Coordinates of C-alpha atoms in Angstrom, one line a residue:
X365 CA 107.4 100.4 93.4
X366 CA 110.1 99.2 95.8
X367 CA 113.0 99.3 93.4
X368 CA 112.1 102.8 92.1
X369 CA 114.6 105.5 93.2
X370 CA 113.1 108.7 94.8
X371 CA 115.1 111.9 94.8
X372 CA 116.1 113.1 98.3
X373 CA 116.6 116.6 99.5
X374 CA 118.5 117.0 102.8
X375 CA 118.6 119.9 105.1
X376 CA 121.3 119.8 107.8
X377 CA 120.3 121.6 110.9
X378 CA 122.3 121.8 114.1
X379 CA 120.4 120.0 116.7
X380 CA 120.1 121.6 120.1
X381 CA 118.9 119.6 123.1
X382 CA 115.8 120.7 125.0
X383 CA 115.9 121.9 128.6
X384 CA 115.2 119.0 131.0
X385 CA 112.4 117.6 131.6
X386 CA 111.4 118.3 128.0
X387 CA 111.9 116.0 125.1
X388 CA 112.3 117.4 121.5
X389 CA 110.3 116.1 118.6
X390 CA 112.0 117.0 115.3
X391 CA 110.2 116.4 112.0
X392 CA 110.8 117.1 108.3
X393 CA 109.2 116.0 105.0
X394 CA 110.0 115.5 101.4
X395 CA 107.5 115.9 98.6
X396 CA 107.4 114.7 95.0
X397 CA 105.0 117.0 93.2
X398 CA 104.6 114.9 90.0
X399 CA 103.6 111.8 91.9
X400 CA 101.8 113.6 94.8
X401 CA 103.8 111.5 97.3
X402 CA 105.4 112.6 100.5
X403 CA 107.6 111.2 103.2
X404 CA 107.7 112.4 106.8
X405 CA 110.5 111.7 109.2
X406 CA 110.1 112.1 113.0
X407 CA 112.7 111.7 115.7
X408 CA 112.2 112.2 119.5
X409 CA 115.2 112.8 121.7
X410 CA 115.6 113.7 125.4
X411 CA 117.9 116.4 126.8
X412 CA 120.9 114.1 126.5
X413 CA 120.3 113.5 122.8
X414 CA 119.2 109.9 123.4
X415 CA 116.7 108.8 120.7
X416 CA 113.4 107.8 122.4
X417 CA 111.5 107.1 119.3
X418 CA 111.5 107.6 115.5
X419 CA 109.2 107.0 112.6
X420 CA 109.0 107.4 108.9
X421 CA 105.6 107.8 107.2
X422 CA 104.9 107.6 103.4
X423 CA 101.8 109.4 102.1
X424 CA 100.1 109.2 98.7
X425 CA 97.6 111.6 97.1
X426 CA 99.0 114.8 98.8
X427 CA 97.8 117.9 96.9
X428 CA 100.3 120.5 97.9
X429 CA 103.5 121.5 99.8
X430 CA 101.2 123.2 102.4
X431 CA 99.4 119.9 103.0
X432 CA 102.7 118.0 103.3
X433 CA 103.9 120.4 106.1
X434 CA 100.6 120.3 107.9
X435 CA 100.4 116.5 107.8
X436 CA 104.0 116.2 109.0
X437 CA 103.3 118.5 111.9
X438 CA 100.2 116.6 112.7
X439 CA 102.1 113.2 112.7
X440 CA 104.7 114.7 115.0
X441 CA 102.1 115.9 117.5
X442 CA 100.2 112.7 117.3
X443 CA 103.3 110.6 118.0
X444 CA 104.2 112.7 121.1
X445 CA 100.7 112.3 122.4
X446 CA 100.6 108.5 121.7
X447 CA 103.8 107.9 123.5
X448 CA 102.6 110.1 126.4
X449 CA 105.3 112.7 126.9
X450 CA 103.8 115.5 129.1
X451 CA 106.2 118.2 128.1
X452 CA 107.6 118.5 124.6
X453 CA 109.3 120.9 122.2
X454 CA 108.3 120.4 118.6
X455 CA 110.6 121.6 115.8
X456 CA 110.1 121.1 112.0
X457 CA 111.9 122.2 108.9
X458 CA 110.2 124.0 106.0
X459 CA 110.2 122.5 102.5

């Protein structure tokens, strides 16, 4: 477990702030096909770029890349609803 190294793929995207009063929820995910594990990262920022929340979620037993992307989007929407933001812009990156 914990001491095991996991390969990381990074995609750098220029972040653009949302129009006020919106907040922007960005999410992305990584997937290890051989172990069927994924990791989802979520960051919520306001129009000034201030981080209002963030989360990282590890998932086991993920069958496909499609499932990883769907689950990552679900977690981003769920986090926005849980925190209670009335107006959001959600943006994800494709694997």
